[in-house]
Tab-separated table of C-alpha atoms and ligand atoms in Angstrom:
chain	number	residue	atom	x	y	z
A	1	MET	CA	83.422	9.465	24.249
A	2	LYS	CA	79.961	8.961	23.417
A	3	ALA	CA	78.959	12.827	22.162
A	4	GLN	CA	77.031	14.800	25.082
A	5	PRO	CA	73.266	15.847	24.656
A	6	ILE	CA	72.865	19.322	23.983
A	7	TYR	CA	72.450	21.589	26.766
A	8	LEU	CA	69.576	23.598	26.708
A	9	ASP	CA	68.759	24.089	30.671
A	10	TYR	CA	70.599	26.695	31.902
A	11	ASN	CA	67.839	27.697	33.763
A	12	ALA	CA	68.409	24.537	36.079
A	13	THR	CA	71.813	25.244	36.372
A	14	THR	CA	74.991	26.795	34.535
A	15	PRO	CA	78.705	25.475	34.063
A	16	VAL	CA	81.425	26.811	36.044
A	17	ALA	CA	82.827	29.835	34.086
A	18	PRO	CA	86.172	28.785	33.385
A	19	GLU	CA	87.436	32.245	34.677
A	20	VAL	CA	85.508	31.642	38.205
A	21	ALA	CA	87.257	27.913	38.335
A	22	GLU	CA	90.624	29.018	37.798
A	23	ALA	CA	90.156	32.134	40.331
A	24	MET	CA	88.761	29.100	43.142
A	25	GLN	CA	91.969	27.343	42.861
A	26	PRO	CA	94.484	28.954	45.206
A	27	PHE	CA	91.429	28.320	47.783
A	28	LEU	CA	90.936	24.902	47.298
A	29	HIS	CA	94.829	24.736	48.036
A	30	GLU	CA	97.495	26.997	49.260
A	31	ALA	CA	94.814	29.804	50.576
A	32	PHE	CA	93.327	27.412	52.379
A	33	GLY	CA	92.738	29.520	55.569
A	34	ASN	CA	89.801	30.133	57.895
A	35	PRO	CA	88.419	33.538	57.399
A	36	SER	CA	88.044	33.791	61.211
A	37	SER	CA	91.687	33.243	61.910
A	38	SER	CA	94.020	35.971	63.290
A	39	HIS	CA	97.032	34.667	61.524
A	40	ALA	CA	98.334	35.023	57.774
A	41	TYR	CA	96.606	32.449	56.600
A	42	GLY	CA	93.224	33.738	57.956
A	43	HIS	CA	93.610	36.865	56.531
A	44	VAL	CA	94.326	36.042	52.807
A	45	ALA	CA	90.993	34.347	53.111
A	46	ARG	CA	89.313	37.064	54.848
A	47	ASP	CA	90.641	39.642	52.160
A	48	ALA	CA	89.165	36.975	49.395
A	49	VAL	CA	85.697	37.212	51.029
A	50	MET	CA	85.699	40.786	51.280
A	51	GLN	CA	86.759	41.061	47.897
A	52	ALA	CA	83.971	38.812	46.742
A	53	ARG	CA	81.671	40.510	49.006
A	54	GLN	CA	81.935	43.856	46.960
A	55	ARG	CA	81.784	42.166	43.527
A	56	VAL	CA	78.358	41.056	44.746
A	57	ALA	CA	77.540	44.099	46.039
A	58	ASP	CA	78.100	45.686	42.745
A	59	LEU	CA	76.594	43.277	40.718
A	60	ILE	CA	73.395	44.558	42.425
A	61	GLY	CA	74.279	48.442	42.955
A	62	ALA	CA	74.324	47.265	46.903
A	63	SER	CA	76.492	48.227	50.063
A	64	PRO	CA	78.686	45.071	50.544
A	65	SER	CA	77.587	45.340	54.265
A	66	GLU	CA	74.656	44.260	53.249
A	67	VAL	CA	75.211	41.309	51.176
A	68	PHE	CA	75.199	37.676	53.485
A	69	PHE	CA	76.315	34.613	52.309
A	70	THR	CA	74.324	31.558	52.493
A	71	GLY	CA	74.543	28.025	51.123
A	72	CYS	CA	72.000	28.453	48.075
A	73	ALA	CA	69.402	30.060	47.504
A	74	THR	CA	66.959	28.163	48.816
A	75	GLU	CA	68.784	28.820	52.164
A	76	ALA	CA	68.610	32.748	51.394
A	77	ASN	CA	65.025	32.512	50.879
A	78	ASN	CA	64.357	30.757	54.277
A	79	LEU	CA	67.077	33.201	55.651
A	80	ALA	CA	64.732	35.961	54.091
A	81	LEU	CA	60.941	34.886	55.195
A	82	LEU	CA	61.936	32.874	58.411
A	83	GLY	CA	64.622	35.764	59.536
A	84	VAL	CA	61.760	38.460	59.075
A	85	ALA	CA	59.239	36.579	60.881
A	86	ARG	CA	61.241	35.993	64.079
A	87	ALA	CA	62.391	39.692	63.635
A	88	LEU	CA	58.323	40.924	63.513
A	89	GLY	CA	56.642	38.097	64.653
A	90	ARG	CA	55.203	39.609	67.696
A	91	SER	CA	53.520	42.658	66.285
A	92	LYS	CA	52.821	41.411	62.582
A	93	ARG	CA	51.567	38.099	61.689
A	94	HIS	CA	50.833	38.135	57.680
A	95	LEU	CA	52.887	37.093	55.075
A	96	VAL	CA	52.207	37.805	51.115
A	97	ILE	CA	53.238	35.509	48.294
A	98	SER	CA	52.657	35.041	44.558
A	99	ALA	CA	51.231	32.062	43.209
A	100	VAL	CA	54.364	31.292	41.290
A	101	GLU	CA	56.679	31.177	43.882
A	102	HIS	CA	59.992	28.689	43.811
A	103	PRO	CA	59.516	26.047	46.580
A	104	ALA	CA	62.037	27.564	48.462
A	105	VAL	CA	59.731	30.771	49.040
A	106	MET	CA	56.342	28.299	49.215
A	107	ALA	CA	57.538	25.810	51.520
A	108	PRO	CA	58.992	28.400	53.921
A	109	ALA	CA	55.690	30.276	53.693
A	110	LYS	CA	53.562	27.346	54.258
A	111	TYR	CA	55.448	26.292	57.233
A	112	LEU	CA	55.114	29.846	59.139
A	113	ALA	CA	51.122	29.154	57.798
A	114	GLN	CA	51.401	26.316	60.405
A	115	GLU	CA	52.973	27.999	62.875
A	116	GLY	CA	50.118	30.317	63.146
A	117	TRP	CA	51.024	32.866	60.244
A	118	ASP	CA	48.274	33.925	57.770
A	119	LEU	CA	49.467	33.463	54.643
A	120	SER	CA	47.928	35.461	51.197
A	121	VAL	CA	48.748	33.752	48.091
A	122	VAL	CA	48.257	36.355	45.347
A	123	PRO	CA	46.978	35.002	41.733
A	124	VAL	CA	48.967	35.456	38.357
A	125	ASP	CA	47.504	36.123	34.962
A	126	GLU	CA	47.692	33.864	31.972
A	127	TYR	CA	51.297	34.871	31.910
A	128	GLY	CA	52.376	34.089	34.906
A	129	LEU	CA	52.316	37.716	35.815
A	130	VAL	CA	51.174	39.368	39.759
A	131	SER	CA	49.379	42.493	39.745
A	132	PRO	CA	50.587	45.472	41.790
A	133	PHE	CA	46.887	46.017	42.239
A	134	ASP	CA	46.201	42.583	43.699
A	135	ILE	CA	49.246	43.461	46.014
A	136	ALA	CA	47.960	46.024	47.457
A	137	GLU	CA	44.530	44.591	48.263
A	138	ALA	CA	46.018	42.009	50.300
A	139	LEU	CA	48.256	44.135	52.706
A	140	ARG	CA	46.966	44.575	55.930
A	141	PRO	CA	48.111	46.294	59.026
A	142	ASP	CA	49.696	43.582	60.319
A	143	THR	CA	51.630	42.374	56.836
A	144	ALA	CA	55.037	41.879	57.563
A	145	LEU	CA	56.216	40.981	54.457
A	146	VAL	CA	55.553	40.215	50.377
A	147	SER	CA	57.510	38.130	48.573
A	148	VAL	CA	57.512	37.911	44.933
A	149	MET	CA	60.020	36.754	42.405
A	150	CYS	CA	61.932	38.633	39.922
A	151	ALA	CA	61.761	36.317	37.180
A	152	ASN	CA	60.062	32.655	36.988
A	153	ASN	CA	62.388	29.894	36.890
A	154	GLU	CA	59.918	27.976	34.820
A	155	VAL	CA	58.398	30.435	32.041
A	156	GLY	CA	60.907	33.489	32.695
A	157	SER	CA	58.210	36.056	33.124
A	158	ILE	CA	59.646	39.049	34.721
A	159	GLU	CA	57.250	40.329	37.832
A	160	PRO	CA	56.815	44.040	38.192
A	161	ILE	CA	58.710	44.265	41.124
A	162	ALA	CA	59.393	47.893	41.270
A	163	GLU	CA	55.765	48.797	40.686
A	164	ILE	CA	55.083	46.270	43.961
A	165	ALA	CA	58.038	48.379	46.030
A	166	ALA	CA	56.205	51.340	45.012
A	167	ILE	CA	53.000	50.162	47.246
A	168	THR	CA	54.851	48.298	50.007
A	169	ARG	CA	57.250	50.907	51.126
A	170	ARG	CA	54.232	53.501	50.928
A	171	LYS	CA	52.255	50.621	53.412
A	172	SER	CA	56.065	50.611	55.248
A	173	VAL	CA	55.838	46.405	54.511
A	174	LEU	CA	59.326	44.734	53.412
A	175	LEU	CA	59.585	43.370	50.329
A	176	HIS	CA	61.731	40.296	49.482
A	177	THR	CA	62.535	39.379	45.942
A	178	ASP	CA	63.877	35.652	44.826
A	179	ALA	CA	66.253	36.842	42.075
A	180	ALA	CA	67.917	33.123	41.583
A	181	GLN	CA	66.904	33.350	38.032
A	182	ALA	CA	67.262	37.228	37.427
A	183	ALA	CA	70.729	37.321	38.134
A	184	GLY	CA	73.131	37.547	35.107
A	185	LYS	CA	70.065	37.665	32.242
A	186	ILE	CA	68.629	41.208	33.431
A	187	PRO	CA	70.062	44.087	34.707
A	188	LEU	CA	69.590	43.840	39.206
A	189	ASP	CA	69.474	47.207	40.757
A	190	ILE	CA	68.370	47.721	44.547
A	191	ALA	CA	67.592	51.340	43.975
A	192	ALA	CA	65.465	50.568	40.866
A	193	LEU	CA	63.609	47.606	42.141
A	194	GLY	CA	63.090	49.165	45.816
A	195	VAL	CA	63.435	46.193	47.440
A	196	ASP	CA	64.499	45.185	51.064
A	197	LEU	CA	65.701	41.705	50.645
A	198	LEU	CA	66.721	39.980	47.792
A	199	THR	CA	68.275	36.225	46.926
A	200	LEU	CA	71.046	35.643	44.589
A	201	ALA	CA	71.989	31.625	43.638
A	202	GLY	CA	75.492	31.053	42.093
A	203	HIS	CA	75.084	28.133	40.224
A	204	LYS	CA	72.537	30.153	37.869
A	205	PHE	CA	75.269	32.525	36.515
A	206	TYR	CA	78.255	30.083	36.399
A	207	ALA	CA	79.413	29.964	40.271
A	208	PRO	CA	79.273	26.501	41.335
A	209	LYS	CA	76.683	24.877	43.167
A	210	GLY	CA	76.036	25.438	47.302
A	211	ILE	CA	76.681	29.250	47.247
A	212	GLY	CA	74.098	32.251	47.304
A	213	ALA	CA	73.541	35.443	49.398
A	214	LEU	CA	70.864	37.254	50.482
A	215	TYR	CA	71.120	40.910	49.917
A	216	VAL	CA	69.576	42.566	53.312
A	217	ARG	CA	68.892	46.601	52.959
A	218	ALA	CA	70.674	48.073	56.336
A	219	GLY	CA	68.054	48.557	58.657
A	220	THR	CA	65.646	45.914	57.763
A	221	PRO	CA	64.268	43.766	60.961
A	222	ILE	CA	65.649	40.131	60.626
A	223	ARG	CA	67.067	37.603	62.551
A	224	SER	CA	69.026	34.443	62.253
A	225	VAL	CA	67.672	31.133	62.071
A	226	LEU	CA	70.553	29.207	62.760
A	227	HIS	CA	72.651	29.795	66.306
A	228	GLY	CA	76.533	29.427	66.152
A	229	ALA	CA	79.375	31.541	65.879
A	230	GLU	CA	79.686	35.326	64.259
A	231	GLN	CA	79.951	35.039	60.655
A	232	GLU	CA	78.376	37.179	58.690
A	233	HIS	CA	77.297	39.631	61.439
A	234	GLU	CA	75.530	36.405	62.997
A	235	LEU	CA	73.047	36.703	60.582
A	236	ARG	CA	74.919	33.199	58.833
A	237	PRO	CA	76.879	31.741	61.068
A	238	GLY	CA	79.043	28.616	59.886
A	239	THR	CA	82.461	29.030	58.678
A	240	GLU	CA	82.504	30.500	55.042
A	241	ASN	CA	82.414	28.428	52.107
A	242	VAL	CA	85.667	30.597	50.650
A	243	PRO	CA	86.513	29.140	47.457
A	244	ALA	CA	83.260	29.069	46.674
A	245	ILE	CA	82.569	32.798	47.761
A	246	VAL	CA	85.723	33.410	45.574
A	247	GLY	CA	83.968	32.087	42.727
A	248	PHE	CA	80.750	33.390	42.955
A	249	GLY	CA	82.563	37.081	43.242
A	250	VAL	CA	84.431	36.507	40.009
A	251	ALA	CA	80.784	34.918	38.291
A	252	ALA	CA	79.109	38.276	39.757
A	253	GLN	CA	81.546	40.482	38.168
A	254	LEU	CA	81.597	38.645	34.684
A	255	ALA	CA	77.637	38.868	35.122
A	256	ARG	CA	78.367	42.685	35.198
A	257	ASP	CA	80.796	43.038	32.667
A	258	ARG	CA	78.968	40.556	30.158
A	259	LEU	CA	75.268	41.654	30.631
A	260	ALA	CA	74.537	43.267	27.559
A	261	GLN	CA	76.769	40.772	25.206
A	262	ALA	CA	74.929	37.511	27.077
A	263	GLN	CA	71.320	38.906	27.128
A	264	HIS	CA	71.945	39.760	22.854
A	265	HIS	CA	73.351	36.683	22.224
A	266	SER	CA	70.117	34.436	24.551
A	267	LYS	CA	67.792	36.538	23.053
A	268	GLN	CA	68.585	36.143	19.266
A	269	LEU	CA	69.243	32.332	19.789
A	270	ARG	CA	66.234	31.520	22.122
A	271	ASP	CA	63.977	33.481	19.287
A	272	LEU	CA	65.410	31.195	16.716
A	273	LEU	CA	64.743	28.021	18.305
A	274	HIS	CA	61.333	29.560	18.696
A	275	GLN	CA	61.203	30.379	15.060
A	276	ARG	CA	62.176	27.007	14.069
A	277	LEU	CA	60.339	25.331	16.434
A	278	ARG	CA	57.185	27.070	15.128
A	279	GLU	CA	58.035	26.696	11.288
A	280	SER	CA	57.779	22.907	11.886
A	281	ILE	CA	55.198	22.875	14.613
A	282	PRO	CA	51.706	24.111	13.760
A	283	GLY	CA	49.997	24.548	17.158
A	284	LEU	CA	52.848	24.895	19.087
A	285	MET	CA	52.171	27.404	22.038
A	286	LEU	CA	54.351	30.212	23.688
A	287	ASN	CA	54.330	30.141	27.724
A	288	GLY	CA	54.881	33.216	29.985
A	289	HIS	CA	54.666	37.026	28.610
A	290	PRO	CA	56.328	37.331	24.866
A	291	GLU	CA	58.165	40.067	26.204
A	292	HIS	CA	58.466	40.597	29.795
A	293	ARG	CA	60.364	37.652	29.587
A	294	LEU	CA	64.152	36.751	30.496
A	295	PRO	CA	66.000	36.749	27.465
A	296	ASN	CA	67.411	33.018	27.572
A	297	THR	CA	64.043	31.422	28.348
A	298	LEU	CA	61.841	29.838	25.871
A	299	HIS	CA	58.634	27.925	27.520
A	300	VAL	CA	56.674	26.002	24.533
A	301	SER	CA	53.885	23.584	24.594
A	302	PHE	CA	53.896	21.093	22.157
A	303	PRO	CA	50.645	19.889	20.876
A	304	ALA	CA	49.022	16.297	20.883
A	305	VAL	CA	52.105	15.027	22.700
A	306	SER	CA	53.682	15.155	26.287
A	307	GLY	CA	56.657	16.826	27.168
A	308	ARG	CA	57.829	14.262	29.482
A	309	GLU	CA	57.434	11.837	26.465
A	310	LEU	CA	58.967	14.334	23.894
A	311	LEU	CA	62.387	14.852	25.944
A	312	SER	CA	62.700	11.210	26.365
A	313	GLU	CA	62.662	10.633	22.607
A	314	VAL	CA	65.271	13.227	22.098
A	315	GLY	CA	67.540	12.272	25.555
A	316	SER	CA	70.405	11.514	23.203
A	317	ILE	CA	70.340	14.590	21.914
A	318	LEU	CA	69.271	17.286	24.217
A	319	ALA	CA	68.803	17.863	27.785
A	320	ALA	CA	65.974	20.209	28.513
A	321	SER	CA	63.061	19.926	31.261
A	322	VAL	CA	59.893	19.720	32.012
A	323	GLY	CA	58.664	22.805	34.477
A	324	SER	CA	61.572	23.331	36.945
A	325	ALA	CA	64.329	21.192	37.814
A	326	CYS	CA	63.939	20.719	41.434
A	327	HIS	CA	60.626	18.728	41.238
A	328	SER	CA	60.860	17.467	37.202
A	329	GLU	CA	60.620	13.779	38.523
A	330	LEU	CA	56.828	14.359	39.403
A	331	ASP	CA	54.591	13.797	36.461
A	332	THR	CA	51.786	16.329	37.934
A	333	VAL	CA	51.062	19.210	36.307
A	334	SER	CA	53.490	22.339	37.477
A	335	GLY	CA	51.747	24.461	39.973
A	336	VAL	CA	53.458	27.765	38.109
A	337	LEU	CA	51.196	26.451	35.160
A	338	ALA	CA	48.334	25.595	37.484
A	339	ALA	CA	48.074	28.781	38.624
A	340	MET	CA	48.286	30.485	35.018
A	341	GLY	CA	45.345	28.725	34.573
A	342	PHE	CA	46.381	26.203	31.881
A	343	GLY	CA	44.325	23.001	31.229
A	344	PRO	CA	45.556	19.629	31.792
A	345	ALA	CA	46.823	19.288	27.780
A	346	ARG	CA	48.783	22.539	27.690
A	347	ALA	CA	50.274	21.709	31.077
A	348	ALA	CA	51.378	18.242	29.865
A	349	GLY	CA	52.990	19.066	26.836
A	350	ALA	CA	55.436	22.104	28.035
A	351	VAL	CA	58.758	21.976	27.565
A	352	ARG	CA	61.380	24.836	29.052
A	353	LEU	CA	64.178	25.310	26.834
A	354	SER	CA	66.888	27.786	28.201
A	355	VAL	CA	69.782	28.739	26.337
A	356	GLY	CA	73.430	30.017	27.858
A	357	TRP	CA	76.930	31.791	27.070
A	358	MET	CA	77.445	28.360	25.900
A	359	THR	CA	74.946	27.506	23.524
A	360	THR	CA	75.683	27.735	19.508
A	361	HIS	CA	73.686	28.712	17.273
A	362	ALA	CA	74.635	25.101	15.361
A	363	GLN	CA	73.314	23.720	18.857
A	364	VAL	CA	69.867	25.336	18.702
A	365	GLU	CA	69.604	24.292	14.641
A	366	ALA	CA	70.208	20.706	15.473
A	367	ALA	CA	67.723	20.833	18.850
A	368	ALA	CA	64.962	22.078	16.842
A	369	ALA	CA	65.231	19.426	14.160
A	370	ALA	CA	65.467	16.610	16.728
A	371	LEU	CA	62.407	18.087	18.784
A	372	ALA	CA	60.443	18.497	15.132
A	373	ASN	CA	61.855	14.896	14.271
A	374	ALA	CA	60.460	13.334	17.750
A	375	TRP	CA	57.059	15.402	18.011
A	376	GLN	CA	56.495	13.864	14.318
A	377	ARG	CA	57.103	10.326	15.392
A	378	LEU	CA	55.330	10.111	18.582
A	379	ARG	CA	52.388	11.965	16.732
A	380	ARG	CA	52.672	9.629	13.974
A	381	GLY	CA	52.954	6.631	16.806
A	382	LYS	CA	49.741	7.540	18.356
A	383	SER	CA	47.298	8.363	15.121
A	384	GLU	CA	48.721	4.414	14.142
A	385	THR	CA	47.752	3.552	17.636
A	386	ALA	CA	44.678	5.129	17.374
A	387	SER	CA	43.391	3.793	14.136
A	388	ALA	CA	44.944	0.005	14.997
B	401	PLP	N1	65.000	29.862	43.578
B	401	PLP	C1	64.063	29.809	42.068
B	401	PLP	C2	63.837	31.467	41.222
B	401	PLP	C3	65.008	29.132	41.322
B	401	PLP	O1	64.855	28.911	39.997
B	401	PLP	C4	65.648	28.298	42.298
B	401	PLP	C5	66.216	26.817	41.686
B	401	PLP	O2	66.178	26.415	40.567
B	401	PLP	C6	66.085	28.493	43.742
B	401	PLP	C7	65.371	29.812	44.142
B	401	PLP	C8	66.388	27.648	44.558
B	401	PLP	O3	68.157	27.290	44.227
B	401	PLP	P1	69.322	26.510	45.168
B	401	PLP	O4	68.686	24.839	44.692
B	401	PLP	O5	70.364	26.553	44.492
B	401	PLP	O6	68.819	26.538	46.375
């Protein structure tokens, strides 16, 4: 079999951890019951969902009754924004988001704007960071919700959520954070963050795709956007995806147990990758905050080449991405980099390299060498074309 390219795209998705896959198996076979059934099969499934809910709650320091399973982070974000809007829309019609939100927040916010809500999009600095002061400035008496992501999926910058929460709390405004990229990479504690709603995505931390959750602080006004039966306290009706929920629970436990080790491993390899690239590529630029950044994420701009060209040149050796996986087919400047004030050249040369649990030292050395060689080849090609 042909060797697989080195995978440095853990922010796009992660493989399912063996422990997670193993725990899911019985729920695809003999323990296939519907958690709503009142017979033995139902009880087994219900108990498994309950245990997973506890594990996910433990990952963020929440109570299990505040965790609602969804089909993905996109759904959790939609539920947060549209659900709060439904609950508060009679008296409040203003929403605040940051300029670097994932489309899974940006799009429902724009949808609400089309429905007549006022939408304030707060700018970021050159590192992709939102200023709590700007959030305070944007608040109005009719602001229902502020949504600022915990960590950015492209450049990895970690937003000052606790500081923002101190402001929204004082003004009795709800705060949502999309923590899809943060979970498993940095500590997440509801009490320390002070948020009212928080989004999680299983496939970003070694659970399968197609499972997510929304944390909703007890007492938060929110209404379902789906109409159906009574699952998830009627906030997310539909028969639970039991195998995926079980896997999500185990992944949450692993994320908690391994956090310190994973942070150390990621940071070491990420920094080694950065060092190797810096040694061989003069003019390489780091994007995102140098310190307030996910330990696994290296977002850099290569000078004088396009990130897309570069990744295509190393495609048989390395899998990484320009921008985020969800919209990497488009050849436009990433909205995140545009919001950070990058010009077309720096944005075009950008590549996101994200490491994970399975990344090795040897892979990082090989990936750095492949990128450096490809960059030199492309540069040579360009100067030959120019002088011809
Ligand atoms: N939010 C963030 C910050 C993400 O990075 C992603 C996926 O890349 C999502 C939301 C959407 O996740 P999903 O596609 O699983 O719904």
